[in-house]
Amino acid sequence: MANYDVIVIGAGPGGYVAAIRCAQLGLKTACVEGRETLGGTCLNVGCIPSKALLHATHQLHEAEHNFADMGLKGKSPSVDWAQMKSYKDTVVGQNTAGIEFLFKKNKIDWLKGWGSIPEAGKVKVGDEVHEAKAIIVATGSEASSLPGVEVDEKIVVTSTGALELGKIPKKLVVIGAGVIGLEMGSVYKRLGSEVTVVEFLDQITPGMDAEVCKTFQRILKKQGFEFILGAAVQKVDTTKTKAKVTYKLRKDDSEHVLDADAVLVATGRKPFTDGLGLEALGVELHPRGQIKTDAHWATNVPGIYAIGDAIDGPMLAHKAEDEGMAVAEVIAGKHGHVNYGVIPGVIYTAPEVASVGATEDALKEAGRAYKVGKFPFMGNARAKAIKQAEGFVKILADAETDRILGAHIIGPGAGDLIHEVCVAMEFGASAQDLALTCHAHPTYSEAVREAALACGDGAIHV
Ligand code: FAD
Ligand code: NAI
């Protein structure tokens, strides 16, 4: 048994960042993690392995579709799937080892095992009970289940199984046209699978700017994605090597069946708080299982805090990290803060899709007077030079004050470009502030500037 100032439960982006910041602020800190490696969902089976596979398969796509045009002739690379997975595992290993190094450097004790909270101020790991003045619950999330669909992580898989399929499926059915479905769908589409996405709603990526959604769906269709929208999956039947997905179209209740070699269930994630003992402690939860916290990430039980996917809000690694830093500051008696109005969201497909702040629909609903500045990547020389000139940048600004309210980008490097707008929004900038800032030529970021110019007197290259 040991005494700590803080014990963090869970070493994902929320938990490990909280632990590092606590230690940096002089608090004696431990972090409990039940996995073999640190880094949580994100580093082990989420953000990082998916991006490694997206990168590798994007290279393949470039070789197959764009190299010849650029004068790079010859046989396209063949795919060694086992080697690609091993590359992904190496990337994951480097990152998880990096967190272990940071724990040692910051003198954070890794308490290996699954933790529970027998009472406020105590954390049990295995047979040991440790004491802590503050406990941070950062236990993350797990894939939601779907009635009538049994996941075996071989034929019917969540994202975790989709990162490890034994072979590249000839036919992949994806249930859910959200972030995971479209990212992992892109991986397999580029590897040659026929990918059919079955979505309950009448659009893909619900919640995203409607214009971006439409363009995104059109581009993905051109890449060979099949979409079945407005469809409710009834059941998935499996044999040893195949699956049949039965769905009903909501518009006429007609029933249809899809054959598949693999089925990816990507219909959302839910908080993971099993085994912590929250119920016995009286920690309040929202109806959908998220831990309730106040503005300082404190639960209703004194000394117990919660952050990341386990609480309300977007399930994103950077949101969890920001909360991790902020809660550490609060516990150390400082002023931790997260600006929930400026949390970017990125989909790492090709093209990338990124957004921050309000959508047009949200502004309309709120009755806010706004203006739109839009610029297509077709007018961006750099995007044309790399044959990725599809998509656009859209900036929404207040009609009267010109203050930036949101931005939506689909196009090359969107996931990096969005941060220029994030910084501008943090500083309360106007669209004109962006428009008057010199942007290097030729860069994709010129498209952001042009969209800002379009909020005023007009873009130049249209
Ligand atoms: P987690 O990362 O889930 O970590 C929680 C940790 O707590 C886990 O390691 C778990 O083992 C541990 N734990 C749980 N209970 C206990 C216990 N009782 N005792 C000890 N340990 C415990 N987000 C992005 O922003 N960008 C992306 O590109 C992105 N890609 C993703 C791709 C996929 C396929 C998936 C599934 C998710 C992706 N996400 C992405 C979401 C991102 O992974 C999560 O938002 C993020 O990991 C949440 O961090 P967290 O610290 O709250 O929880
Ligand atoms: P999601 O919420 O993004 O998408 C789920 C989709 O499934 C929605 O379109 C929804 O309408 C649909 N759906 C729900 N029930 C359905 C049903 N019964 N039949 C058919 N469709 C149904 O969830 P997803 O893709 O599982 O991702 C989970 C979380 O992981 C997200 O919150 C996301 O933020 C995070 N993530 C983030 C990434 C990123 O930032 N690039 C990458 C991957 C995941």
Coordinates of C-alpha atoms and ligand atoms in Angstrom, one line a residue:
M1 CA 0.0 0.0 0.0
A2 CA 1.2 3.5 -0.8
N3 CA -0.2 7.0 -0.3
Y4 CA -0.5 9.3 -3.2
D5 CA -1.8 12.8 -3.8
V6 CA -3.5 11.6 -7.0
I7 CA -4.4 8.2 -8.4
V8 CA -5.6 8.2 -12.0
I9 CA -7.5 5.2 -13.2
G10 CA -6.9 4.5 -16.9
A11 CA -3.9 5.4 -19.0
G12 CA -5.5 6.6 -22.2
P13 CA -5.0 10.1 -23.6
G14 CA -7.1 11.5 -20.7
G15 CA -5.5 9.5 -17.9
Y16 CA -1.9 9.6 -19.0
V17 CA -1.9 13.3 -19.7
A18 CA -3.6 14.0 -16.3
A19 CA -1.0 11.9 -14.6
I20 CA 1.9 13.7 -16.3
R21 CA 0.5 17.2 -15.6
C22 CA -0.2 16.2 -11.9
A23 CA 3.4 15.0 -11.5
Q24 CA 4.7 18.2 -13.2
L25 CA 2.7 20.2 -10.7
G26 CA 4.5 18.5 -7.9
L27 CA 1.8 16.0 -6.9
K28 CA 2.8 12.4 -6.0
T29 CA 1.0 10.5 -8.7
A30 CA 0.1 6.9 -9.7
C31 CA -1.8 5.7 -12.7
V32 CA -3.7 2.4 -12.8
E33 CA -3.9 0.5 -16.1
G34 CA -5.1 -3.0 -16.8
R35 CA -3.9 -3.3 -20.3
E36 CA -0.4 -4.7 -21.1
T37 CA 0.6 -1.3 -22.5
L38 CA -0.1 2.3 -21.7
G39 CA -1.9 4.7 -24.0
G40 CA -5.5 3.5 -23.8
T41 CA -7.9 2.9 -26.7
C42 CA -6.3 5.7 -28.7
L43 CA -2.7 4.4 -28.9
N44 CA -3.4 0.7 -28.7
V45 CA -6.6 0.1 -30.8
G46 CA -7.8 3.5 -31.9
C47 CA -6.3 6.7 -33.3
I48 CA -2.8 5.4 -33.9
P49 CA -3.2 2.0 -35.5
S50 CA -6.0 3.2 -37.7
K51 CA -3.9 6.1 -38.9
A52 CA -1.0 3.8 -39.6
L53 CA -3.2 1.6 -41.8
L54 CA -4.8 4.7 -43.4
H55 CA -1.3 6.0 -44.3
A56 CA -0.1 2.7 -45.7
T57 CA -3.2 2.2 -47.8
H58 CA -3.2 5.8 -49.0
Q59 CA 0.3 5.2 -50.3
L60 CA -1.0 2.2 -52.2
H61 CA -3.9 4.3 -53.6
E62 CA -1.4 6.9 -54.8
A63 CA 0.8 4.3 -56.5
E64 CA -2.2 2.6 -58.2
H65 CA -4.1 5.8 -59.3
N66 CA -1.7 8.7 -59.5
F67 CA 1.8 7.6 -60.1
A68 CA 1.6 6.9 -63.8
D69 CA 0.2 10.3 -64.5
M70 CA 3.1 11.9 -62.7
G71 CA 5.5 9.9 -64.9
L72 CA 6.2 7.2 -62.2
K73 CA 5.7 4.1 -64.3
G74 CA 6.0 0.4 -63.4
K75 CA 4.2 -2.3 -61.5
S76 CA 2.0 -1.1 -58.6
P77 CA 3.2 -2.4 -55.2
S78 CA 1.6 -5.7 -54.1
V79 CA 0.1 -5.9 -50.6
D80 CA 1.7 -8.0 -47.9
W81 CA -1.1 -7.7 -45.3
A82 CA 0.8 -9.4 -42.5
Q83 CA 3.7 -6.9 -43.0
M84 CA 1.2 -4.0 -43.1
K85 CA -0.2 -5.1 -39.8
S86 CA 3.2 -5.6 -38.4
Y87 CA 4.1 -2.0 -39.5
K88 CA 1.0 -0.8 -37.7
D89 CA 2.0 -2.8 -34.5
T90 CA 5.5 -1.3 -34.6
V91 CA 4.0 2.2 -34.7
V92 CA 1.7 1.4 -31.8
G93 CA 4.7 -0.1 -29.9
Q94 CA 6.8 3.0 -30.3
N95 CA 4.0 5.2 -29.1
T96 CA 3.0 3.1 -26.0
A97 CA 6.7 2.7 -25.0
G98 CA 6.9 6.5 -25.3
I99 CA 4.2 6.9 -22.6
E100 CA 6.1 4.4 -20.4
F101 CA 9.2 6.5 -20.8
L102 CA 7.3 9.7 -19.9
F103 CA 5.9 8.0 -16.8
K104 CA 9.4 7.1 -15.6
K105 CA 10.7 10.5 -16.4
N106 CA 7.9 12.1 -14.4
K107 CA 8.2 9.6 -11.6
I108 CA 4.6 8.3 -12.0
D109 CA 4.0 4.9 -10.6
W110 CA 2.2 2.6 -13.0
L111 CA -0.1 0.4 -10.8
K112 CA -0.6 -2.6 -13.2
G113 CA -4.0 -4.2 -13.0
W114 CA -7.7 -3.3 -13.0
G115 CA -8.6 -0.7 -10.4
S116 CA -11.7 -0.2 -8.3
I117 CA -12.7 2.4 -5.7
P118 CA -13.8 0.6 -2.5
E119 CA -14.4 4.0 -0.9
A120 CA -13.6 7.7 -1.6
G121 CA -9.8 8.2 -1.1
K122 CA -9.0 4.5 -1.8
V123 CA -8.1 2.6 -5.0
K124 CA -7.8 -1.2 -5.0
V125 CA -5.6 -2.9 -7.6
G126 CA -5.4 -6.7 -7.2
D127 CA -5.0 -7.3 -3.5
E128 CA -3.4 -3.9 -2.7
V129 CA -5.4 -0.9 -1.5
H130 CA -3.7 2.5 -2.1
E131 CA -4.7 5.8 -0.7
A132 CA -5.1 9.1 -2.6
K133 CA -6.3 12.6 -1.8
A134 CA -7.9 12.8 -5.3
I135 CA -8.9 10.1 -7.7
I136 CA -9.4 10.7 -11.4
V137 CA -11.5 8.3 -13.4
A138 CA -10.3 8.1 -17.0
T139 CA -11.6 4.7 -17.9
G140 CA -12.6 5.6 -21.5
S141 CA -15.2 3.8 -23.7
E142 CA -16.0 0.6 -25.5
A143 CA -17.9 -0.2 -28.7
S144 CA -21.7 -0.2 -28.4
S145 CA -23.5 -3.4 -29.2
L146 CA -26.3 -3.8 -31.6
P147 CA -29.4 -6.1 -31.0
G148 CA -29.3 -9.1 -33.2
V149 CA -25.6 -8.8 -33.9
E150 CA -23.1 -10.9 -32.1
V151 CA -19.5 -9.7 -32.3
D152 CA -16.9 -12.5 -32.5
E153 CA -14.0 -10.1 -33.5
K154 CA -13.2 -12.5 -36.4
I155 CA -16.1 -12.2 -39.0
V156 CA -18.3 -9.7 -37.1
V157 CA -15.9 -7.2 -35.7
T158 CA -15.7 -3.9 -33.9
S159 CA -12.9 -1.5 -34.8
T160 CA -10.5 -3.5 -32.7
G161 CA -11.1 -6.7 -34.8
A162 CA -11.1 -4.6 -38.0
L163 CA -7.5 -3.6 -37.2
E164 CA -6.5 -7.3 -37.1
L165 CA -8.6 -9.1 -39.7
G166 CA -6.9 -12.4 -40.7
K167 CA -7.2 -11.6 -44.4
I168 CA -8.5 -8.8 -46.5
P169 CA -12.2 -9.5 -47.0
K170 CA -13.6 -9.6 -50.6
K171 CA -16.9 -8.1 -49.3
L172 CA -17.0 -5.9 -46.2
V173 CA -20.2 -4.6 -44.8
V174 CA -19.9 -1.7 -42.5
I175 CA -22.8 -0.9 -40.1
G176 CA -22.8 2.8 -39.3
A177 CA -21.5 5.6 -41.6
G178 CA -19.7 7.5 -38.8
V179 CA -16.1 8.2 -38.3
I180 CA -14.9 4.6 -37.6
G181 CA -17.0 3.1 -40.4
L182 CA -15.6 5.5 -43.0
E183 CA -12.0 5.5 -41.9
M184 CA -11.8 1.7 -41.6
G185 CA -14.0 1.4 -44.7
S186 CA -11.4 3.5 -46.6
V187 CA -8.6 1.2 -45.4
Y188 CA -10.3 -1.9 -46.9
K189 CA -11.6 -0.1 -50.0
R190 CA -8.0 0.8 -50.9
L191 CA -7.0 -2.8 -50.2
G192 CA -9.5 -4.0 -52.8
S193 CA -12.5 -4.9 -50.7
E194 CA -16.0 -4.2 -51.9
V195 CA -17.3 -1.9 -49.1
T196 CA -21.0 -1.5 -48.5
V197 CA -22.0 0.9 -45.7
V198 CA -25.4 0.5 -44.1
E199 CA -26.6 3.5 -42.2
F200 CA -29.7 4.0 -40.1
L201 CA -30.1 7.7 -40.9
D202 CA -30.6 9.3 -44.4
Q203 CA -27.1 10.8 -44.4
I204 CA -23.6 9.9 -43.6
T205 CA -21.6 11.4 -40.6
P206 CA -24.6 12.9 -38.8
G207 CA -23.9 16.2 -37.1
M208 CA -21.5 17.4 -39.7
D209 CA -22.0 20.5 -41.9
A210 CA -24.7 19.4 -44.5
E211 CA -22.7 20.7 -47.5
V212 CA -19.6 18.9 -46.4
C213 CA -21.6 15.7 -45.9
K214 CA -23.0 15.8 -49.4
T215 CA -19.5 16.4 -51.0
F216 CA -18.0 13.8 -48.8
Q217 CA -20.5 11.1 -49.7
R218 CA -20.1 12.0 -53.4
I219 CA -16.3 11.6 -53.2
L220 CA -16.5 8.3 -51.3
K221 CA -19.0 7.0 -53.9
K222 CA -16.5 7.9 -56.6
Q223 CA -13.9 5.9 -54.7
G224 CA -16.2 2.9 -54.9
F225 CA -18.1 3.0 -51.6
E226 CA -21.7 1.7 -51.7
F227 CA -24.1 3.4 -49.3
I228 CA -27.4 2.0 -48.1
L229 CA -29.0 4.8 -46.1
G230 CA -32.2 4.8 -44.1
A231 CA -31.7 1.1 -43.3
A232 CA -32.2 -0.7 -40.0
V233 CA -30.1 -3.8 -39.5
Q234 CA -32.2 -6.6 -38.2
K235 CA -29.6 -9.3 -37.7
V236 CA -26.3 -10.8 -38.8
D237 CA -26.0 -14.5 -39.4
T238 CA -22.6 -16.1 -39.6
T239 CA -21.0 -19.3 -40.7
K240 CA -17.3 -20.1 -40.1
T241 CA -16.1 -17.8 -42.8
K242 CA -19.1 -15.8 -44.1
A243 CA -21.9 -13.5 -42.8
K244 CA -25.3 -12.4 -44.0
V245 CA -26.6 -9.0 -43.0
T246 CA -30.4 -8.6 -43.0
Y247 CA -31.7 -5.0 -43.0
K248 CA -35.0 -3.3 -43.5
L249 CA -35.3 0.0 -45.5
R250 CA -37.1 2.4 -43.3
K251 CA -39.0 4.1 -46.1
D252 CA -41.0 1.0 -47.1
D253 CA -40.1 -1.7 -44.6
S254 CA -38.8 -3.9 -47.3
E255 CA -36.2 -6.6 -46.2
H256 CA -32.9 -7.2 -47.9
V257 CA -29.9 -9.4 -47.3
L258 CA -26.2 -8.6 -48.0
D259 CA -23.5 -11.2 -48.2
A260 CA -20.2 -10.4 -46.5
D261 CA -16.8 -11.9 -45.7
A262 CA -16.6 -9.5 -42.7
V263 CA -18.9 -7.1 -41.0
L264 CA -17.7 -4.1 -39.1
V265 CA -20.1 -2.8 -36.4
A266 CA -19.4 0.9 -36.0
T267 CA -22.5 2.3 -34.5
G268 CA -20.9 4.4 -31.7
R269 CA -19.2 3.9 -28.4
K270 CA -20.3 4.0 -24.8
P271 CA -18.5 4.9 -21.6
F272 CA -16.7 2.0 -19.9
T273 CA -17.0 2.1 -16.1
D274 CA -17.5 -1.6 -15.3
G275 CA -15.9 -2.9 -12.1
L276 CA -15.1 0.5 -10.6
G277 CA -17.8 0.3 -8.0
L278 CA -19.3 3.6 -8.9
E279 CA -22.8 2.5 -8.0
A280 CA -21.9 1.5 -4.4
L281 CA -20.1 4.8 -4.0
G282 CA -23.2 6.7 -5.2
V283 CA -21.4 8.4 -8.2
E284 CA -24.2 9.9 -10.4
L285 CA -24.3 8.9 -14.0
H286 CA -26.2 10.3 -17.0
P287 CA -28.9 8.0 -18.4
R288 CA -26.5 6.8 -21.2
G289 CA -23.8 5.8 -18.7
Q290 CA -21.5 8.9 -18.7
I291 CA -20.2 9.9 -15.3
K292 CA -21.8 13.3 -14.3
T293 CA -19.3 16.0 -13.4
D294 CA -19.5 19.7 -12.7
A295 CA -17.5 22.4 -14.6
H296 CA -14.4 21.3 -12.8
W297 CA -14.7 17.6 -13.6
A298 CA -15.7 16.8 -10.0
T299 CA -18.3 14.1 -9.5
N300 CA -20.9 14.3 -6.8
V301 CA -18.6 12.3 -4.5
P302 CA -15.9 14.6 -3.0
G303 CA -12.3 13.7 -4.1
I304 CA -13.5 11.7 -7.2
Y305 CA -13.1 13.4 -10.6
A306 CA -13.8 12.1 -14.1
I307 CA -12.6 13.0 -17.6
G308 CA -12.5 11.8 -21.3
D309 CA -14.8 9.3 -23.0
A310 CA -16.2 8.3 -19.6
I311 CA -17.9 11.7 -19.3
D312 CA -20.2 13.7 -21.5
G313 CA -19.0 15.4 -24.8
P314 CA -17.3 14.3 -28.0
M315 CA -15.4 11.1 -27.7
L316 CA -12.1 12.4 -29.0
A317 CA -8.5 11.9 -27.8
H318 CA -7.7 15.6 -27.8
K319 CA -10.8 16.5 -25.8
A320 CA -9.7 13.8 -23.2
E321 CA -6.2 15.2 -23.1
D322 CA -7.4 18.8 -22.6
E323 CA -9.6 17.6 -19.7
G324 CA -6.6 15.7 -18.3
M325 CA -4.5 18.8 -18.2
A326 CA -7.3 21.0 -16.8
V327 CA -8.4 18.6 -14.0
A328 CA -4.7 18.3 -12.9
E329 CA -4.6 22.1 -12.6
V330 CA -7.8 22.1 -10.7
I331 CA -6.6 19.5 -8.2
A332 CA -3.3 21.4 -7.8
G333 CA -5.4 24.5 -6.8
K334 CA -4.9 26.3 -10.2
H335 CA -7.4 27.3 -12.8
G336 CA -7.9 24.5 -15.4
H337 CA -10.1 25.3 -18.3
V338 CA -11.4 23.7 -21.5
N339 CA -13.1 25.7 -24.2
Y340 CA -15.7 23.2 -25.4
G341 CA -16.7 25.6 -28.2
V342 CA -13.4 25.2 -30.0
I343 CA -12.8 21.4 -30.2
P344 CA -11.9 20.4 -33.7
G345 CA -13.1 17.1 -35.2
V346 CA -11.2 15.4 -38.0
I347 CA -11.9 12.4 -40.2
Y348 CA -8.7 11.0 -41.6
T349 CA -10.0 9.7 -44.9
A350 CA -8.7 11.0 -48.3
P351 CA -9.7 13.8 -48.6
E352 CA -9.6 14.6 -44.9
V353 CA -12.6 16.3 -43.3
A354 CA -12.3 18.7 -40.5
S355 CA -14.6 21.0 -38.6
V356 CA -14.7 23.3 -35.6
G357 CA -17.4 25.5 -34.0
A358 CA -20.9 25.9 -35.3
T359 CA -22.4 24.4 -38.4
E360 CA -24.7 26.4 -40.6
D361 CA -27.7 24.4 -39.5
A362 CA -26.9 25.1 -35.8
L363 CA -26.7 28.8 -36.6
K364 CA -30.0 28.8 -38.5
E365 CA -31.6 27.0 -35.6
A366 CA -30.2 29.5 -33.1
G367 CA -31.6 32.4 -35.3
R368 CA -28.1 33.8 -35.6
A369 CA -27.3 36.2 -38.5
Y370 CA -24.2 34.9 -40.2
K371 CA -22.3 35.1 -43.4
V372 CA -20.5 32.3 -45.3
G373 CA -17.1 32.5 -47.0
K374 CA -16.3 29.5 -49.3
F375 CA -13.3 28.6 -51.4
P376 CA -12.9 25.5 -53.5
F377 CA -9.6 23.6 -53.6
M378 CA -9.9 23.7 -57.4
G379 CA -8.6 27.3 -57.0
N380 CA -5.6 26.2 -54.9
A381 CA -2.5 25.6 -57.0
R382 CA -0.8 23.3 -54.4
A383 CA -3.9 21.1 -54.2
K384 CA -3.9 20.8 -58.0
A385 CA -0.2 19.9 -58.1
I386 CA -0.9 16.9 -55.9
K387 CA -4.1 15.9 -57.8
Q388 CA -6.2 16.5 -54.6
A389 CA -8.2 19.5 -55.7
E390 CA -11.6 18.2 -54.6
G391 CA -13.4 19.8 -51.7
F392 CA -13.6 23.3 -50.2
V393 CA -13.1 25.5 -47.1
K394 CA -16.1 27.1 -45.6
I395 CA -15.9 29.8 -42.9
L396 CA -18.9 31.0 -41.0
A397 CA -18.7 34.5 -39.4
D398 CA -21.1 36.7 -37.5
A399 CA -23.0 38.9 -40.0
E400 CA -22.4 42.0 -37.9
T401 CA -19.2 41.6 -36.0
D402 CA -17.4 39.3 -38.6
R403 CA -16.3 37.1 -35.6
I404 CA -15.5 33.6 -36.8
L405 CA -18.2 31.1 -35.5
G406 CA -17.1 27.9 -37.3
A407 CA -15.2 26.4 -40.1
H408 CA -15.7 23.2 -42.2
I409 CA -13.1 21.9 -44.5
I410 CA -13.0 18.9 -46.9
G411 CA -9.7 18.6 -48.8
P412 CA -6.0 17.9 -48.5
G413 CA -4.5 18.5 -45.1
A414 CA -7.9 19.5 -43.7
G415 CA -7.0 18.0 -40.3
D416 CA -4.0 20.4 -40.0
L417 CA -5.6 23.4 -41.7
I418 CA -8.4 23.5 -39.2
H419 CA -6.1 24.6 -36.4
E420 CA -5.4 27.9 -37.9
V421 CA -9.1 28.6 -37.5
C422 CA -9.1 27.1 -34.0
V423 CA -6.4 29.5 -32.9
A424 CA -8.2 32.4 -34.5
M425 CA -11.4 31.5 -32.7
E426 CA -9.5 31.2 -29.4
F427 CA -8.4 34.8 -29.9
G428 CA -11.9 35.9 -30.8
A429 CA -10.6 36.8 -34.3
S430 CA -12.7 38.1 -37.2
A431 CA -12.7 36.6 -40.7
Q432 CA -10.9 39.7 -41.7
D433 CA -8.1 39.0 -39.3
L434 CA -7.5 35.7 -41.1
A435 CA -7.9 37.3 -44.5
L436 CA -5.3 40.0 -43.7
T437 CA -2.7 37.5 -42.6
C438 CA -0.1 36.7 -45.2
H439 CA -0.1 33.0 -46.1
A440 CA 2.8 31.4 -47.9
H441 CA 2.4 30.3 -51.5
P442 CA 1.8 27.6 -52.6
T443 CA 0.2 26.1 -49.5
Y444 CA -3.2 24.5 -48.8
S445 CA -3.7 27.1 -46.1
E446 CA -4.1 29.7 -48.8
A447 CA -7.6 28.2 -49.3
V448 CA -8.4 29.0 -45.7
R449 CA -7.3 32.6 -46.3
E450 CA -9.4 32.8 -49.5
A451 CA -12.5 31.5 -47.6
A452 CA -11.9 34.2 -45.0
L453 CA -11.5 36.8 -47.9
A454 CA -14.8 35.4 -49.2
C455 CA -16.5 36.5 -46.0
G456 CA -15.6 40.1 -47.0
D457 CA -14.8 41.7 -50.3
G458 CA -14.3 38.3 -52.1
A459 CA -11.7 35.6 -52.7
I460 CA -9.1 36.2 -55.4
H461 CA -8.7 32.9 -57.2
V462 CA -12.3 32.0 -58.1
Ligands
FAD1 P1 -9.3 5.4 -23.3 O1 -8.3 5.8 -24.4 O2 -10.4 4.5 -23.7 O3 -8.4 4.8 -22.2 C1 -9.0 4.3 -21.0 C2 -8.1 3.3 -20.4 O4 -8.5 3.0 -19.2 C3 -7.9 2.0 -21.2 O5 -6.6 1.7 -21.5 C4 -8.5 1.0 -20.3 O6 -7.8 -0.3 -20.4 C5 -8.3 1.6 -18.9 N1 -9.2 1.1 -17.9 C6 -10.5 1.1 -17.9 N2 -11.0 0.7 -16.8 C7 -10.0 0.4 -16.0 C8 -9.9 0.0 -14.6 N3 -10.9 -0.3 -13.9 N4 -8.6 -0.1 -14.1 C9 -7.5 0.1 -14.9 N5 -7.6 0.6 -16.2 C10 -8.8 0.7 -16.7 N6 -10.0 10.1 -31.4 C11 -9.4 11.1 -32.0 O7 -9.4 12.2 -31.4 N7 -8.7 11.0 -33.2 C12 -8.7 9.8 -33.8 O8 -8.2 9.7 -34.9 C13 -9.4 8.7 -33.2 N8 -9.4 7.5 -33.8 C14 -10.1 6.5 -33.3 C15 -10.1 5.3 -33.9 C16 -10.8 4.2 -33.4 C17 -10.8 2.9 -34.1 C18 -11.4 4.3 -32.1 C19 -12.0 3.2 -31.4 C20 -11.3 5.5 -31.4 C21 -10.7 6.6 -32.0 N9 -10.7 7.9 -31.4 C22 -10.1 8.9 -32.0 C23 -11.3 8.1 -30.1 C24 -10.2 8.1 -29.0 O9 -9.6 6.8 -29.0 C25 -10.9 8.3 -27.6 O10 -11.6 9.4 -27.6 C26 -9.8 8.4 -26.5 O11 -9.0 7.2 -26.5 C27 -10.4 8.6 -25.2 O12 -9.4 8.7 -24.2 P2 -9.7 8.3 -22.7 O13 -8.4 8.5 -22.0 O14 -10.9 8.9 -22.2 O15 -10.0 6.7 -22.7
NAI2 P1 -20.2 7.6 -34.7 O1 -21.1 8.1 -33.7 O2 -19.2 8.4 -35.4 O3 -21.1 7.0 -35.9 C1 -22.0 5.9 -35.7 C2 -22.9 5.9 -36.9 O4 -23.7 4.7 -36.8 C3 -23.8 7.1 -37.0 O5 -23.8 7.5 -38.4 C4 -25.2 6.5 -36.6 O6 -26.3 7.1 -37.2 C5 -25.0 5.1 -37.1 N1 -25.9 4.1 -36.5 C6 -26.2 4.0 -35.1 N2 -27.0 3.0 -34.9 C7 -27.2 2.3 -36.1 C8 -27.8 1.2 -36.5 N3 -28.6 0.4 -35.6 N4 -27.8 0.8 -37.8 C9 -27.1 1.5 -38.7 N5 -26.4 2.7 -38.4 C10 -26.4 3.0 -37.1 O7 -19.5 6.3 -34.0 P2 -18.3 5.4 -34.5 O8 -17.9 5.6 -35.9 O9 -18.6 4.1 -33.9 O10 -17.1 6.1 -33.6 C11 -17.2 6.1 -32.2 C12 -16.4 7.3 -31.6 O11 -15.1 7.2 -31.8 C13 -16.9 8.6 -32.2 O12 -17.5 9.3 -31.2 C14 -15.7 9.3 -32.7 O13 -15.6 10.6 -32.2 C15 -14.6 8.4 -32.2 N6 -13.6 8.3 -33.3 C16 -13.0 9.4 -33.7 C17 -12.2 9.4 -34.8 C18 -11.5 10.6 -35.3 O14 -11.5 11.6 -34.6 N7 -11.0 10.6 -36.5 C19 -11.9 8.1 -35.5 C20 -12.7 7.0 -35.0 C21 -13.5 7.1 -33.9

